[in-house]
PDB file of C-alpha atoms in Angstrom:
ATOM      1  CA  UNK J   1      -2.157   1.113  12.890  1.00 51.00           C
ATOM      2  CA  UNK J   2       1.546   1.808  13.518  1.00 46.00           C
ATOM      3  CA  UNK J   3       1.148   0.773  17.177  1.00 50.00           C
ATOM      4  CA  UNK J   4      -0.507  -2.480  16.077  1.00 48.00           C
ATOM      5  CA  UNK J   5       2.358  -3.158  13.640  1.00 45.00           C
ATOM      6  CA  UNK J   6       4.981  -2.632  16.359  1.00 48.00           C
ATOM      7  CA  UNK J   7       3.116  -4.860  18.841  1.00 49.00           C
ATOM      8  CA  UNK J   8       2.807  -7.620  16.238  1.00 46.00           C
ATOM      9  CA  UNK J   9       6.528  -7.414  15.477  1.00 45.00           C
ATOM     10  CA  UNK J  10       7.398  -7.732  19.182  1.00 48.00           C
ATOM     11  CA  UNK J  11       5.063 -10.711  19.560  1.00 47.00           C
ATOM     12  CA  UNK J  12       6.621 -12.369  16.505  1.00 41.00           C
ATOM     13  CA  UNK J  13      10.092 -11.936  18.019  1.00 43.00           C
ATOM     14  CA  UNK J  14       8.984 -13.788  21.153  1.00 44.00           C
ATOM     15  CA  UNK J  15       7.361 -16.596  19.151  1.00 44.00           C
ATOM     16  CA  UNK J  16      10.008 -16.896  16.458  1.00 41.00           C
ATOM     17  CA  UNK J  17      11.542 -20.270  15.796  1.00 44.00           C
ATOM     18  CA  UNK J  18      14.234 -21.784  13.611  1.00 49.00           C
ATOM     19  CA  UNK J  19      13.984 -20.691   9.973  1.00 54.00           C
ATOM     20  CA  UNK J  20      15.478 -22.023   6.750  1.00 60.00           C
ATOM     21  CA  UNK J  21      17.579 -19.619   4.708  1.00 73.00           C
ATOM     22  CA  UNK J  22      15.891 -17.885   1.791  1.00 77.00           C
ATOM     23  CA  UNK J  23      17.052 -19.404  -1.513  1.00 88.00           C
ATOM     24  CA  UNK J  24      16.851 -18.466  -5.176  1.00 91.00           C
ATOM     25  CA  UNK J  25      13.741 -19.935  -6.755  1.00 91.00           C
ATOM     26  CA  UNK J  26      11.586 -19.733  -3.613  1.00 95.00           C
ATOM     27  CA  UNK J  27       8.044 -18.407  -3.893  1.00 97.00           C
ATOM     28  CA  UNK J  28       6.136 -16.538  -1.184  1.00 97.00           C
ATOM     29  CA  UNK J  29       2.471 -15.879  -0.552  1.00 98.00           C
ATOM     30  CA  UNK J  30       1.486 -13.147   1.877  1.00 98.00           C
ATOM     31  CA  UNK J  31      -1.954 -12.469   3.363  1.00 98.00           C
ATOM     32  CA  UNK J  32      -2.647  -9.498   5.580  1.00 98.00           C
ATOM     33  CA  UNK J  33      -3.983  -5.979   5.999  1.00 97.00           C
ATOM     34  CA  UNK J  34      -2.861  -2.730   4.422  1.00 97.00           C
ATOM     35  CA  UNK J  35      -3.725   0.805   5.486  1.00 96.00           C
ATOM     36  CA  UNK J  36      -3.487   3.729   3.087  1.00 94.00           C
ATOM     37  CA  UNK J  37      -3.022   7.139   4.696  1.00 91.00           C
ATOM     38  CA  UNK J  38      -2.887  10.121   2.319  1.00 88.00           C
ATOM     39  CA  UNK J  39      -1.115  13.190   3.760  1.00 82.00           C
ATOM     40  CA  UNK J  40      -3.104  16.202   4.952  1.00 75.00           C
ATOM     41  CA  UNK J  41      -3.817  18.749   2.251  1.00 71.00           C
ATOM     42  CA  UNK J  42      -4.284  16.895  -1.028  1.00 67.00           C
ATOM     43  CA  UNK J  43      -4.805  19.874  -3.287  1.00 65.00           C
ATOM     44  CA  UNK J  44      -6.919  23.000  -3.656  1.00 64.00           C
ATOM     45  CA  UNK J  45     -10.376  23.321  -5.216  1.00 63.00           C
ATOM     46  CA  UNK J  46     -12.317  26.601  -5.437  1.00 62.00           C
ATOM     47  CA  UNK J  47      -9.757  28.118  -3.092  1.00 67.00           C
ATOM     48  CA  UNK J  48     -10.170  25.518  -0.317  1.00 72.00           C
ATOM     49  CA  UNK J  49      -7.944  22.609   0.756  1.00 80.00           C
ATOM     50  CA  UNK J  50      -8.889  18.995   0.045  1.00 82.00           C
ATOM     51  CA  UNK J  51      -8.320  16.205   2.580  1.00 87.00           C
ATOM     52  CA  UNK J  52      -8.702  12.476   1.884  1.00 89.00           C
ATOM     53  CA  UNK J  53      -9.266  10.062   4.771  1.00 91.00           C
ATOM     54  CA  UNK J  54      -7.481   6.749   5.441  1.00 94.00           C
ATOM     55  CA  UNK J  55      -8.770   3.203   4.950  1.00 96.00           C
ATOM     56  CA  UNK J  56      -7.719  -0.391   5.783  1.00 97.00           C
ATOM     57  CA  UNK J  57      -8.305  -3.379   3.496  1.00 97.00           C
ATOM     58  CA  UNK J  58      -7.048  -6.960   2.895  1.00 97.00           C
ATOM     59  CA  UNK J  59      -3.914  -7.308   0.753  1.00 97.00           C
ATOM     60  CA  UNK J  60      -2.231 -10.230  -1.021  1.00 98.00           C
ATOM     61  CA  UNK J  61       1.405 -10.449  -2.107  1.00 98.00           C
ATOM     62  CA  UNK J  62       3.088 -12.981  -4.388  1.00 98.00           C
ATOM     63  CA  UNK J  63       6.883 -13.024  -4.405  1.00 97.00           C
ATOM     64  CA  UNK J  64       9.662 -14.872  -6.210  1.00 98.00           C
ATOM     65  CA  UNK J  65      13.334 -15.020  -5.150  1.00 97.00           C
ATOM     66  CA  UNK J  66      15.492 -14.237  -8.188  1.00 97.00           C
ATOM     67  CA  UNK J  67      18.642 -14.807  -6.102  1.00 96.00           C
ATOM     68  CA  UNK J  68      19.195 -15.457  -2.397  1.00 93.00           C
ATOM     69  CA  UNK J  69      18.771 -11.718  -1.756  1.00 95.00           C
ATOM     70  CA  UNK J  70      17.003 -10.218  -4.765  1.00 97.00           C
ATOM     71  CA  UNK J  71      13.327 -10.828  -5.347  1.00 97.00           C
ATOM     72  CA  UNK J  72      10.291  -9.631  -7.266  1.00 98.00           C
ATOM     73  CA  UNK J  73       6.905  -9.079  -5.637  1.00 98.00           C
ATOM     74  CA  UNK J  74       3.389  -8.352  -6.862  1.00 98.00           C
ATOM     75  CA  UNK J  75       0.921  -6.735  -4.442  1.00 98.00           C
ATOM     76  CA  UNK J  76      -2.851  -6.761  -4.950  1.00 97.00           C
ATOM     77  CA  UNK J  77      -5.588  -5.508  -2.659  1.00 95.00           C
ATOM     78  CA  UNK J  78      -9.308  -5.105  -2.176  1.00 95.00           C
ATOM     79  CA  UNK J  79     -10.477  -1.602  -3.187  1.00 96.00           C
ATOM     80  CA  UNK J  80      -9.709   1.070  -0.588  1.00 96.00           C
ATOM     81  CA  UNK J  81     -12.609   3.449   0.086  1.00 95.00           C
ATOM     82  CA  UNK J  82     -11.973   7.140   0.791  1.00 93.00           C
ATOM     83  CA  UNK J  83     -14.012  10.216   1.656  1.00 92.00           C
ATOM     84  CA  UNK J  84     -13.028  13.616   0.242  1.00 89.00           C
ATOM     85  CA  UNK J  85     -13.316  16.542   2.654  1.00 88.00           C
ATOM     86  CA  UNK J  86     -13.252  20.184   1.541  1.00 84.00           C
ATOM     87  CA  UNK J  87     -12.034  22.708   4.091  1.00 81.00           C
ATOM     88  CA  UNK J  88     -15.040  24.461   5.614  1.00 79.00           C
ATOM     89  CA  UNK J  89     -17.521  22.509   3.460  1.00 80.00           C
ATOM     90  CA  UNK J  90     -17.397  18.971   4.905  1.00 88.00           C
ATOM     91  CA  UNK J  91     -17.607  15.815   2.777  1.00 90.00           C
ATOM     92  CA  UNK J  92     -17.929  16.586  -0.926  1.00 88.00           C
ATOM     93  CA  UNK J  93     -17.393  13.132  -2.385  1.00 90.00           C
ATOM     94  CA  UNK J  94     -15.919   9.659  -2.205  1.00 93.00           C
ATOM     95  CA  UNK J  95     -13.992   7.221  -4.367  1.00 93.00           C
ATOM     96  CA  UNK J  96     -12.323   3.820  -4.387  1.00 95.00           C
ATOM     97  CA  UNK J  97      -8.780   2.996  -5.402  1.00 94.00           C
ATOM     98  CA  UNK J  98      -7.335  -0.415  -6.292  1.00 95.00           C
ATOM     99  CA  UNK J  99      -3.511  -0.412  -6.275  1.00 95.00           C
ATOM    100  CA  UNK J 100      -1.371  -3.009  -8.038  1.00 97.00           C
ATOM    101  CA  UNK J 101       2.343  -2.765  -7.250  1.00 97.00           C
ATOM    102  CA  UNK J 102       5.250  -4.632  -8.856  1.00 98.00           C
ATOM    103  CA  UNK J 103       8.511  -4.252  -6.903  1.00 98.00           C
ATOM    104  CA  UNK J 104      12.127  -5.364  -7.005  1.00 98.00           C
ATOM    105  CA  UNK J 105      13.325  -6.089  -3.451  1.00 98.00           C
ATOM    106  CA  UNK J 106      16.662  -6.532  -1.718  1.00 98.00           C
ATOM    107  CA  UNK J 107      16.629  -8.755   1.399  1.00 97.00           C
ATOM    108  CA  UNK J 108      19.464  -8.539   3.932  1.00 95.00           C
ATOM    109  CA  UNK J 109      19.305 -11.218   6.680  1.00 95.00           C
ATOM    110  CA  UNK J 110      20.541 -10.027  10.079  1.00 94.00           C
ATOM    111  CA  UNK J 111      20.010 -13.432  11.716  1.00 92.00           C
ATOM    112  CA  UNK J 112      18.019 -16.623  11.225  1.00 88.00           C
ATOM    113  CA  UNK J 113      14.949 -14.768  12.469  1.00 93.00           C
ATOM    114  CA  UNK J 114      15.252 -11.192  11.238  1.00 95.00           C
ATOM    115  CA  UNK J 115      15.372 -10.124   7.580  1.00 96.00           C
ATOM    116  CA  UNK J 116      14.881  -6.459   6.728  1.00 97.00           C
ATOM    117  CA  UNK J 117      14.287  -5.564   3.094  1.00 98.00           C
ATOM    118  CA  UNK J 118      13.852  -2.586   0.795  1.00 98.00           C
ATOM    119  CA  UNK J 119      12.109  -2.336  -2.551  1.00 98.00           C
ATOM    120  CA  UNK J 120      11.452  -0.045  -5.471  1.00 98.00           C
ATOM    121  CA  UNK J 121       8.838  -0.518  -8.114  1.00 97.00           C
ATOM    122  CA  UNK J 122       5.925   0.705 -10.178  1.00 97.00           C
ATOM    123  CA  UNK J 123       2.359   1.178  -8.979  1.00 97.00           C
ATOM    124  CA  UNK J 124      -0.784   1.292 -11.083  1.00 96.00           C
ATOM    125  CA  UNK J 125      -3.882   2.569  -9.311  1.00 95.00           C
ATOM    126  CA  UNK J 126      -7.359   2.258 -10.751  1.00 96.00           C
ATOM    127  CA  UNK J 127      -9.854   4.765  -9.372  1.00 94.00           C
ATOM    128  CA  UNK J 128     -13.548   3.873  -9.440  1.00 94.00           C
ATOM    129  CA  UNK J 129     -16.988   4.736  -8.038  1.00 92.00           C
ATOM    130  CA  UNK J 130     -16.161   8.418  -7.609  1.00 91.00           C
ATOM    131  CA  UNK J 131     -19.280  10.362  -6.697  1.00 90.00           C
ATOM    132  CA  UNK J 132     -20.227  13.717  -5.278  1.00 90.00           C
ATOM    133  CA  UNK J 133     -21.756  14.293  -1.847  1.00 91.00           C
ATOM    134  CA  UNK J 134     -22.844  17.247   0.277  1.00 88.00           C
ATOM    135  CA  UNK J 135     -22.004  20.393  -1.667  1.00 82.00           C
ATOM    136  CA  UNK J 136     -21.460  18.274  -4.801  1.00 86.00           C
ATOM    137  CA  UNK J 137     -24.406  15.900  -4.348  1.00 87.00           C
ATOM    138  CA  UNK J 138     -25.459  14.596  -7.759  1.00 85.00           C
ATOM    139  CA  UNK J 139     -22.323  15.897  -9.499  1.00 86.00           C
ATOM    140  CA  UNK J 140     -20.185  13.591 -11.664  1.00 88.00           C
ATOM    141  CA  UNK J 141     -16.723  13.169 -10.138  1.00 89.00           C
ATOM    142  CA  UNK J 142     -13.892  11.358 -11.906  1.00 91.00           C
ATOM    143  CA  UNK J 143     -10.295  10.551 -10.956  1.00 91.00           C
ATOM    144  CA  UNK J 144      -7.932   9.433 -13.715  1.00 93.00           C
ATOM    145  CA  UNK J 145      -6.112   6.116 -13.341  1.00 95.00           C
ATOM    146  CA  UNK J 146      -2.493   6.669 -12.391  1.00 93.00           C
ATOM    147  CA  UNK J 147       0.994   5.157 -12.720  1.00 95.00           C
ATOM    148  CA  UNK J 148       3.596   6.100 -10.124  1.00 95.00           C
ATOM    149  CA  UNK J 149       6.798   5.244  -8.294  1.00 97.00           C
ATOM    150  CA  UNK J 150       6.511   2.929  -5.261  1.00 97.00           C
ATOM    151  CA  UNK J 151       9.131   2.717  -2.502  1.00 98.00           C
ATOM    152  CA  UNK J 152       9.070   0.060   0.206  1.00 98.00           C
ATOM    153  CA  UNK J 153      10.833  -0.911   3.440  1.00 98.00           C
ATOM    154  CA  UNK J 154       9.983  -3.777   5.753  1.00 98.00           C
ATOM    155  CA  UNK J 155      10.997  -6.496   8.158  1.00 98.00           C
ATOM    156  CA  UNK J 156      10.314 -10.256   8.087  1.00 97.00           C
ATOM    157  CA  UNK J 157      10.326 -11.988  11.486  1.00 97.00           C
ATOM    158  CA  UNK J 158      10.465 -15.794  11.195  1.00 95.00           C
ATOM    159  CA  UNK J 159       7.763 -17.716  13.074  1.00 94.00           C
ATOM    160  CA  UNK J 160       8.641 -21.180  11.783  1.00 87.00           C
ATOM    161  CA  UNK J 161      10.648 -22.995   9.124  1.00 88.00           C
ATOM    162  CA  UNK J 162       8.645 -21.435   6.287  1.00 92.00           C
ATOM    163  CA  UNK J 163       6.560 -18.650   7.820  1.00 96.00           C
ATOM    164  CA  UNK J 164       7.181 -15.035   8.785  1.00 97.00           C
ATOM    165  CA  UNK J 165       5.311 -12.045  10.174  1.00 97.00           C
ATOM    166  CA  UNK J 166       5.949  -9.074   7.907  1.00 98.00           C
ATOM    167  CA  UNK J 167       5.659  -5.402   8.785  1.00 97.00           C
ATOM    168  CA  UNK J 168       6.203  -2.894   6.011  1.00 98.00           C
ATOM    169  CA  UNK J 169       5.694   0.652   4.882  1.00 97.00           C
ATOM    170  CA  UNK J 170       5.306   1.931   1.317  1.00 97.00           C
ATOM    171  CA  UNK J 171       5.196   5.364  -0.273  1.00 96.00           C
ATOM    172  CA  UNK J 172       3.358   5.860  -3.558  1.00 94.00           C
ATOM    173  CA  UNK J 173       3.706   8.813  -5.933  1.00 93.00           C
ATOM    174  CA  UNK J 174       0.086   9.378  -7.017  1.00 89.00           C
ATOM    175  CA  UNK J 175      -1.292  12.624  -8.442  1.00 87.00           C
ATOM    176  CA  UNK J 176      -4.398  11.819 -10.511  1.00 89.00           C
ATOM    177  CA  UNK J 177      -6.466  14.398 -12.349  1.00 88.00           C
ATOM    178  CA  UNK J 178      -9.796  15.344 -10.740  1.00 85.00           C
ATOM    179  CA  UNK J 179     -12.741  16.176 -13.016  1.00 88.00           C
ATOM    180  CA  UNK J 180     -16.137  17.588 -12.072  1.00 87.00           C
ATOM    181  CA  UNK J 181     -18.932  17.188 -14.628  1.00 89.00           C
ATOM    182  CA  UNK J 182     -16.241  16.732 -17.280  1.00 86.00           C
ATOM    183  CA  UNK J 183     -14.311  19.868 -16.270  1.00 87.00           C
ATOM    184  CA  UNK J 184     -10.682  19.482 -15.203  1.00 85.00           C
ATOM    185  CA  UNK J 185     -10.108  20.755 -11.635  1.00 76.00           C
ATOM    186  CA  UNK J 186      -6.392  19.905 -11.570  1.00 76.00           C
ATOM    187  CA  UNK J 187      -4.272  17.285  -9.814  1.00 78.00           C
ATOM    188  CA  UNK J 188      -5.087  15.701  -6.462  1.00 80.00           C
ATOM    189  CA  UNK J 189      -1.866  15.054  -4.534  1.00 81.00           C
ATOM    190  CA  UNK J 190      -2.695  11.736  -2.880  1.00 83.00           C
ATOM    191  CA  UNK J 191       0.928  10.492  -2.439  1.00 87.00           C
ATOM    192  CA  UNK J 192      -0.134   8.052   0.297  1.00 90.00           C
ATOM    193  CA  UNK J 193       1.867   6.183   2.907  1.00 94.00           C
ATOM    194  CA  UNK J 194       0.719   2.553   3.038  1.00 94.00           C
ATOM    195  CA  UNK J 195       1.424   0.426   6.101  1.00 96.00           C
ATOM    196  CA  UNK J 196       1.065  -3.342   6.090  1.00 97.00           C
ATOM    197  CA  UNK J 197       0.968  -6.295   8.454  1.00 98.00           C
ATOM    198  CA  UNK J 198       0.839  -9.811   7.005  1.00 98.00           C
ATOM    199  CA  UNK J 199       1.757 -13.470   7.332  1.00 98.00           C
ATOM    200  CA  UNK J 200       4.126 -14.652   4.596  1.00 98.00           C
ATOM    201  CA  UNK J 201       4.508 -18.322   3.676  1.00 97.00           C
ATOM    202  CA  UNK J 202       7.575 -19.432   1.707  1.00 94.00           C
ATOM    203  CA  UNK J 203       7.463 -22.560  -0.480  1.00 91.00           C
TER     204      UNK J 203
END
């Protein structure tokens, strides 16, 4: 995914054209793909390490420029689907997560074509369709919905007067509670890195 993001950014640089300056009051709509990659080792259950796999899904962003450089952005996505692996036991379950992230961003134009930005915000993640598999086939799994800090860094590369190719990376602080048949098994340290590639239209 990271290689694809870098290749897209290089292609956008070659195709980039004249761009209007970002102005207070502008709105943006972004359509693209996001990939959530939890780190290795997401917690311990019955003495063994949990691992959660990565997934890629469509994402949508809606932004509003509060000033020429400060903006607010809302990110929504299709549900990401993940498998839960238990060290030495294989797949023991799966779940879906649907993140919603509201961020405050600072944009710092380097030229007419390149605008890096950074953001900080709040993420709410709804977990659904958790179910056991393999060793836990038929068991009732549940992950609690979670609020957490969201950090963001990215780069907009202009591809026309109102369009840009955006590459970005986010880090989410997510540690939901895992329950098995109603019994609390402790926190699952998901804390994922989310990478994104999208086309952003400003209007």
